[in-house]
Tab-separated table of C-alpha atoms in Angstrom:
chain	number	residue	atom	x	y	z
Z	4	MET	CA	0.027	0.031	0.020
Z	5	GLU	CA	2.677	2.372	0.973
Z	6	ARG	CA	4.510	1.715	-2.323
Z	7	ASN	CA	1.291	2.386	-4.216
Z	8	ARG	CA	0.992	5.638	-2.578
Z	9	ILE	CA	4.604	6.595	-3.430
Z	10	HIS	CA	4.119	5.713	-7.087
Z	11	GLU	CA	0.822	7.873	-7.092
Z	12	ARG	CA	2.714	10.899	-5.768
Z	13	LEU	CA	5.481	10.526	-8.282
Z	14	GLY	CA	3.007	10.121	-11.182
Z	15	SER	CA	1.241	13.109	-10.038
Z	16	ARG	CA	4.451	15.087	-9.803
Z	17	HIS	CA	5.683	14.006	-13.336
Z	18	ALA	CA	2.182	14.912	-14.860
Z	19	ARG	CA	2.435	18.542	-13.250
Z	20	SER	CA	6.013	18.830	-14.708
Z	21	PHE	CA	4.830	17.590	-18.082
Z	22	ILE	CA	1.893	20.119	-18.220
Z	23	ILE	CA	4.292	23.077	-17.202
Z	24	SER	CA	6.712	22.051	-19.901
Z	25	LEU	CA	3.995	21.823	-22.414
Z	26	ILE	CA	2.856	25.325	-21.391
Z	27	ILE	CA	6.293	26.759	-21.614
Z	28	LEU	CA	6.916	25.075	-25.088
Z	29	THR	CA	3.590	26.415	-26.400
Z	30	VAL	CA	4.365	29.958	-25.217
Z	31	ILE	CA	7.874	29.768	-26.988
Z	32	ILE	CA	6.291	28.392	-30.233
Z	33	LEU	CA	3.598	31.172	-30.273
Z	34	SER	CA	6.033	33.806	-29.433
Z	35	GLY	CA	8.166	32.731	-32.346
Z	36	LEU	CA	5.238	32.752	-34.586
Z	37	LEU	CA	4.279	36.246	-33.514
Z	38	TRP	CA	7.740	37.534	-34.156
Z	39	GLN	CA	7.789	36.116	-37.575
Z	40	PHE	CA	4.333	37.584	-38.272
Z	41	VAL	CA	5.452	41.067	-37.399
Z	42	SER	CA	9.024	41.014	-38.596
Z	43	ILE	CA	8.363	39.903	-42.207
Z	44	LEU	CA	8.175	43.427	-43.709
Z	45	PRO	CA	6.726	44.329	-47.024
Z	46	VAL	CA	9.240	44.508	-49.793
Z	47	GLY	CA	9.165	46.979	-52.929
Z	48	ARG	CA	6.969	49.961	-52.418
Z	49	ILE	CA	3.586	50.009	-50.717
Z	50	THR	CA	1.444	53.240	-50.634
Z	51	ILE	CA	-1.814	53.571	-48.536
Z	52	VAL	CA	-3.898	56.684	-47.774
Z	53	ALA	CA	-5.297	57.484	-44.400
Z	54	ALA	CA	-8.418	59.645	-44.901
Z	55	GLY	CA	-9.325	61.955	-42.165
Z	56	GLU	CA	-9.370	65.761	-41.723
Z	57	ALA	CA	-6.644	65.643	-44.576
Z	58	MET	CA	-5.576	62.852	-46.838
Z	59	THR	CA	-2.307	61.603	-45.607
Z	60	VAL	CA	-0.304	59.345	-48.038
Z	61	LEU	CA	2.039	57.007	-46.408
Z	62	SER	CA	4.538	55.568	-49.018
Z	63	TRP	CA	6.794	52.718	-47.637
Z	64	ASP	CA	10.014	52.103	-49.771
Z	65	GLY	CA	11.136	48.628	-48.725
Z	66	GLU	CA	14.378	48.899	-50.671
Z	67	ARG	CA	15.540	52.215	-49.103
Z	68	GLY	CA	13.925	51.691	-45.657
Z	69	LYS	CA	12.153	55.014	-45.905
Z	70	LEU	CA	8.836	56.226	-45.264
Z	71	GLY	CA	7.344	59.132	-47.360
Z	72	VAL	CA	4.594	61.360	-45.920
Z	73	ILE	CA	2.379	63.480	-48.252
Z	74	VAL	CA	-0.548	65.385	-46.855
Z	75	ILE	CA	-3.348	66.678	-49.180
Z	76	PRO	CA	-5.770	69.003	-47.469
Z	77	ALA	CA	-9.293	67.833	-47.888
Z	78	ASP	CA	-10.397	70.933	-49.816
Z	79	VAL	CA	-7.770	70.562	-52.603
Z	80	ARG	CA	-9.295	69.500	-55.849
Z	81	VAL	CA	-7.945	66.671	-58.127
Z	82	GLU	CA	-9.046	65.444	-61.484
Z	83	GLY	CA	-11.360	62.533	-60.679
Z	84	ILE	CA	-11.633	59.331	-62.656
Z	85	TYR	CA	-15.022	58.350	-64.181
Z	86	ASN	CA	-15.164	61.671	-65.837
Z	87	THR	CA	-16.253	63.140	-62.435
Z	88	GLY	CA	-14.115	66.463	-63.293
Z	89	GLU	CA	-12.274	68.316	-60.602
Z	90	LEU	CA	-13.476	67.721	-57.224
Z	91	PRO	CA	-12.228	68.088	-53.574
Z	92	VAL	CA	-10.471	64.879	-52.346
Z	93	SER	CA	-13.020	64.637	-49.654
Z	94	SER	CA	-15.994	64.813	-52.032
Z	95	LEU	CA	-14.397	61.988	-54.106
Z	96	LEU	CA	-14.452	59.748	-51.056
Z	97	LYS	CA	-18.088	60.623	-50.294
Z	98	LEU	CA	-19.223	60.266	-53.826
Z	99	GLU	CA	-17.645	56.737	-53.994
Z	100	GLU	CA	-19.407	55.735	-50.870
Z	101	LEU	CA	-22.810	57.051	-52.215
Z	102	ASP	CA	-22.587	55.584	-55.676
Z	103	PRO	CA	-22.074	51.968	-56.029
Z	104	ASN	CA	-21.154	52.540	-59.747
Z	105	LYS	CA	-17.973	54.545	-58.658
Z	106	GLN	CA	-15.994	51.940	-56.898
Z	107	GLY	CA	-12.329	52.822	-56.761
Z	108	LEU	CA	-13.055	56.551	-57.546
Z	109	PHE	CA	-11.139	57.856	-54.556
Z	110	VAL	CA	-8.097	55.524	-54.853
Z	111	GLY	CA	-8.194	55.839	-58.612
Z	112	SER	CA	-8.018	59.569	-58.568
Z	113	ILE	CA	-5.423	60.026	-55.870
Z	114	ARG	CA	-3.292	57.249	-57.934
Z	115	ASP	CA	-3.573	59.675	-61.066
Z	116	ALA	CA	-2.665	62.811	-59.175
Z	117	LEU	CA	0.462	61.393	-57.602
Z	118	GLY	CA	1.341	58.953	-60.476
Z	119	LEU	CA	1.659	56.252	-57.636
Z	120	PRO	CA	-0.241	52.923	-57.349
Z	121	ILE	CA	-2.259	52.947	-54.001
Z	122	ALA	CA	-2.781	49.757	-52.172
Z	123	GLY	CA	-5.755	51.037	-50.227
Z	124	VAL	CA	-7.418	53.746	-47.968
Z	125	MET	CA	-7.732	53.615	-44.196
Z	126	ARG	CA	-10.133	55.851	-42.174
Z	127	THR	CA	-8.438	57.789	-39.452
Z	128	VAL	CA	-9.529	60.310	-36.706
Z	129	GLY	CA	-7.804	63.339	-35.908
Z	130	SER	CA	-5.750	66.118	-37.310
Z	131	ALA	CA	-3.659	65.662	-40.507
Z	132	GLY	CA	-0.194	64.044	-39.917
Z	133	ALA	CA	1.827	60.889	-39.884
Z	134	GLY	CA	1.087	60.085	-36.267
Z	135	ASP	CA	-2.719	59.911	-36.806
Z	136	ALA	CA	-2.198	58.078	-40.096
Z	137	ILE	CA	0.098	55.496	-38.557
Z	138	GLY	CA	-2.237	55.116	-35.566
Z	139	SER	CA	-5.161	54.012	-37.979
Z	140	LEU	CA	-3.016	50.994	-38.960
Z	141	SER	CA	-2.987	49.749	-35.214
Z	142	PRO	CA	-5.098	46.766	-34.510
Z	143	PHE	CA	-6.044	48.517	-31.292
Z	144	SER	CA	-7.476	51.509	-33.292
Z	145	PRO	CA	-11.233	51.714	-33.761
Z	146	THR	CA	-10.515	51.750	-37.430
Z	147	GLY	CA	-7.768	48.962	-37.361
Z	148	TRP	CA	-10.040	46.157	-38.381
Z	149	GLN	CA	-12.219	47.924	-40.974
Z	150	ARG	CA	-13.214	45.874	-43.917
Z	151	GLY	CA	-13.069	47.008	-47.570
Z	152	SER	CA	-9.834	49.181	-47.291
Z	153	GLY	CA	-8.016	47.156	-49.889
Z	154	VAL	CA	-5.164	46.596	-47.252
Z	155	SER	CA	-5.047	43.232	-45.454
Z	156	VAL	CA	-5.151	43.012	-41.726
Z	157	LEU	CA	-1.732	41.294	-41.783
Z	158	THR	CA	-0.203	44.057	-43.934
Z	159	ARG	CA	-1.730	46.874	-41.775
Z	160	PHE	CA	-0.389	45.221	-38.591
Z	161	ARG	CA	3.085	44.734	-40.115
Z	162	LEU	CA	3.391	48.314	-41.473
Z	163	TRP	CA	1.874	49.777	-38.014
Z	164	TRP	CA	4.731	47.708	-36.143
Z	165	LEU	CA	7.308	48.929	-38.741
Z	166	PHE	CA	6.302	52.616	-38.857
Z	167	LYS	CA	5.939	53.215	-35.075
Z	168	ASN	CA	9.484	51.984	-34.584
Z	169	LEU	CA	10.997	54.092	-37.377
Z	170	ARG	CA	13.735	56.523	-36.480
Z	171	PRO	CA	13.256	60.291	-37.497
Z	172	ASP	CA	15.837	59.951	-40.309
Z	173	GLY	CA	13.720	57.039	-41.788
Z	174	ILE	CA	10.970	59.509	-42.624
Z	175	TRP	CA	10.718	62.216	-45.075
Z	176	ALA	CA	7.774	64.569	-45.913
Z	177	VAL	CA	6.973	66.824	-48.834
Z	178	ASN	CA	5.370	70.276	-47.815
Z	179	LEU	CA	3.032	70.573	-50.797
Z	180	GLU	CA	1.784	73.939	-49.402
Z	181	GLY	CA	5.166	75.492	-49.363
Z	182	GLU	CA	6.307	73.978	-52.670
Z	183	GLY	CA	3.407	75.684	-54.676
Z	184	VAL	CA	1.580	72.302	-55.654
Z	185	PHE	CA	-1.733	73.820	-54.915
Z	186	GLN	CA	-2.590	76.407	-57.425
Z	187	GLU	CA	-5.681	78.704	-57.057
Z	188	LYS	CA	-8.331	78.792	-59.647
Z	189	SER	CA	-11.513	80.826	-60.203
Z	190	LEU	CA	-14.655	78.823	-60.365
Z	191	PRO	CA	-17.790	79.727	-62.401
Z	192	ASP	CA	-19.644	80.765	-59.286
Z	193	GLY	CA	-16.965	83.450	-58.533
Z	194	SER	CA	-15.438	81.434	-55.651
Z	195	ARG	CA	-11.811	80.261	-55.681
Z	196	ALA	CA	-10.542	76.731	-55.126
Z	197	ARG	CA	-7.141	75.106	-54.717
Z	198	ILE	CA	-6.077	72.645	-57.579
Z	199	PHE	CA	-3.565	69.971	-57.307
Z	200	ASP	CA	-0.780	70.770	-59.829
Z	201	THR	CA	0.557	67.328	-61.130
Z	202	ASP	CA	3.359	68.869	-63.121
Z	203	ARG	CA	4.653	70.772	-59.995
Z	204	PHE	CA	4.303	67.640	-57.804
Z	205	ASP	CA	6.461	65.836	-60.284
Z	206	LEU	CA	9.184	68.308	-59.835
Z	207	VAL	CA	8.913	68.413	-56.036
Z	208	ALA	CA	8.824	64.633	-55.738
Z	209	GLY	CA	11.678	64.156	-57.911
Z	210	SER	CA	13.271	60.630	-57.508
Z	211	ARG	CA	12.145	60.070	-54.019
Z	212	LEU	CA	9.121	57.875	-55.038
Z	213	GLU	CA	11.126	55.813	-57.510
Z	214	THR	CA	11.621	52.087	-56.773
Z	215	ASP	CA	15.550	51.511	-57.066
Z	216	SER	CA	15.395	47.961	-58.373
Z	217	ILE	CA	13.325	49.280	-61.293
Z	218	ARG	CA	15.249	52.444	-61.937
Z	219	ARG	CA	18.575	50.452	-62.022
Z	220	GLU	CA	17.144	48.280	-64.908
Z	221	MET	CA	16.594	51.290	-67.017
Z	222	THR	CA	13.965	49.490	-68.919
Z	223	ARG	CA	12.557	51.204	-72.088
Z	224	VAL	CA	8.905	51.010	-72.357
Z	225	LEU	CA	6.506	51.782	-75.425
Z	226	ILE	CA	2.991	52.400	-74.501
Z	227	ILE	CA	0.116	51.965	-77.037
Z	228	ASN	CA	-3.491	52.873	-76.196
Z	229	THR	CA	-5.829	50.820	-78.263
Z	230	THR	CA	-8.952	52.365	-76.619
Z	231	ASP	CA	-10.889	55.640	-77.085
Z	232	ALA	CA	-10.072	56.725	-73.493
Z	233	SER	CA	-8.155	60.013	-74.031
Z	234	GLY	CA	-5.227	60.544	-71.991
Z	235	LEU	CA	-5.117	57.021	-70.732
Z	236	GLY	CA	-1.484	56.503	-72.243
Z	237	GLY	CA	-0.242	59.665	-70.644
Z	238	ARG	CA	-1.560	58.641	-67.298
Z	239	VAL	CA	0.122	55.194	-67.522
Z	240	ALA	CA	3.379	56.672	-68.673
Z	241	ARG	CA	3.503	58.906	-65.766
Z	242	THR	CA	3.091	55.946	-63.427
Z	243	PHE	CA	5.807	54.080	-65.314
Z	244	GLY	CA	8.156	56.998	-65.070
Z	245	ARG	CA	7.470	57.557	-61.406
Z	246	ALA	CA	8.455	53.854	-60.653
Z	247	GLY	CA	11.778	54.400	-62.582
Z	248	MET	CA	11.084	53.170	-66.122
Z	249	VAL	CA	12.096	55.041	-69.392
Z	250	VAL	CA	9.000	55.790	-71.592
Z	251	VAL	CA	10.179	56.180	-75.107
Z	252	ALA	CA	6.776	56.892	-76.586
Z	253	VAL	CA	2.959	56.871	-76.047
Z	254	GLU	CA	0.954	56.073	-79.203
Z	255	SER	CA	-2.622	55.085	-80.212
Z	256	ASP	CA	-3.779	52.141	-82.277
Z	257	HIS	CA	-6.808	50.286	-83.122
Z	258	PRO	CA	-8.954	48.075	-82.893
Z	259	ALA	CA	-9.212	48.051	-79.158
Z	260	ILE	CA	-8.114	44.790	-77.385
Z	261	PRO	CA	-10.044	43.472	-74.413
Z	262	GLY	CA	-7.167	43.882	-71.950
Z	263	CYS	CA	-3.550	44.603	-71.292
Z	264	THR	CA	-0.772	42.733	-73.218
Z	265	LEU	CA	2.941	43.090	-72.455
Z	266	HIS	CA	5.164	42.292	-75.388
Z	267	ALA	CA	8.895	41.488	-74.574
Z	268	ASN	CA	11.554	38.835	-75.366
Z	269	LYS	CA	11.333	36.043	-72.874
Z	270	GLU	CA	14.619	36.919	-71.017
Z	271	MET	CA	12.965	40.181	-69.975
Z	272	TRP	CA	9.983	38.624	-68.254
Z	273	ASP	CA	11.799	38.512	-64.841
Z	274	LEU	CA	12.633	42.240	-64.741
Z	275	HIS	CA	11.263	44.190	-61.884
Z	276	ALA	CA	9.566	46.527	-64.257
Z	277	VAL	CA	7.646	43.767	-66.052
Z	278	GLN	CA	6.506	42.497	-62.702
Z	279	PHE	CA	5.357	45.773	-61.792
Z	280	ILE	CA	3.471	46.417	-65.119
Z	281	ARG	CA	1.769	43.006	-64.827
Z	282	GLN	CA	0.617	43.550	-61.143
Z	283	GLU	CA	-0.769	47.008	-61.626
Z	284	TYR	CA	-2.338	46.491	-65.099
Z	285	ALA	CA	-3.047	42.747	-65.263
Z	286	CYS	CA	-1.114	42.380	-68.536
Z	287	VAL	CA	-0.727	39.203	-70.288
Z	288	LEU	CA	2.887	38.220	-71.426
Z	289	ARG	CA	3.593	37.939	-75.122
Z	290	GLU	CA	6.857	37.152	-77.020
Z	291	GLU	CA	5.591	38.507	-80.355
Z	292	GLY	CA	4.662	42.027	-81.137
Z	293	THR	CA	8.089	43.698	-79.830
Z	294	ASP	CA	9.278	46.953	-81.033
Z	295	GLU	CA	12.996	47.648	-81.565
Z	296	ARG	CA	12.583	51.075	-79.931
Z	297	ALA	CA	11.840	49.456	-76.537
Z	298	ASP	CA	12.632	46.664	-74.307
Z	299	VAL	CA	8.888	46.398	-73.419
Z	300	THR	CA	5.693	47.332	-75.301
Z	301	VAL	CA	2.529	47.703	-73.420
Z	302	ARG	CA	-0.676	47.663	-75.220
Z	303	LEU	CA	-3.650	48.939	-73.122
Z	304	GLY	CA	-7.130	47.546	-73.683
Z	305	ASP	CA	-10.742	48.237	-72.586
Z	306	SER	CA	-10.183	46.675	-69.129
Z	307	ASN	CA	-7.720	49.555	-68.436
Z	308	ALA	CA	-10.151	52.320	-69.883
Z	309	LYS	CA	-13.138	51.515	-67.771
Z	310	GLN	CA	-12.477	53.961	-65.158
Z	311	TYR	CA	-12.038	56.762	-67.691
Z	312	GLU	CA	-15.429	56.278	-69.650
């Protein structure tokens, strides 16, 4: 009997030790997974807009390890897609929310104003600035888990973790007001409005919004617009140039094709520029149809023109 009691005590003691060891091991594994979750940083460039009292653009350059901050006051007007004309950026956001036929109006219009692909938009509360914009990415923010932003919860969490730990020398900001990017214009009713000057912005931004891996390739691109959407080729050319490509010409051709096609020799298909174009414009790769003036020929189709009809 005594021997049985000894065995019972030893068994109970071993069971407690096993449970404690299992708990410790579980904590270690979960901690490792959490660290991996937050430490895998987005590569390349990712740009989001925090929409509040002003529109704060956060553009993360993973290659340079720099965060660009661009603030656009809510009353500044930009040219809207869907032929909406020049509207304040805050009105573009409200119009998209009211009209289900204008999905992507806000992001598409900001993209064209900056010449920069926008991953999504986040709602924020507070005054304009990087602090409130970064705070909107936090999972502890009331807006941190909003749906329909275009930015996954995983990406938001990683960006928030990264941005909140950035040193001051890892952030640069453009003072658009002081650089004359907002031009005053008289409206038909006699009032005056501030208009976003894209040409002036291009001069002010310079090469800071380029992607180094694309710029180093010096890829020559020919753009052919096969649609009736006026200015589509120029808009795309500006985006390509902003990324760091060399646009050799913008031309028109008919008949229109259904979607974007990218023509290049097969050895060019792994270029960062080609990957960028395919990601942003859903282009289908083709070996035929190349042009001796360029490394890559991009033919834009009806799917690329839908937002400009």
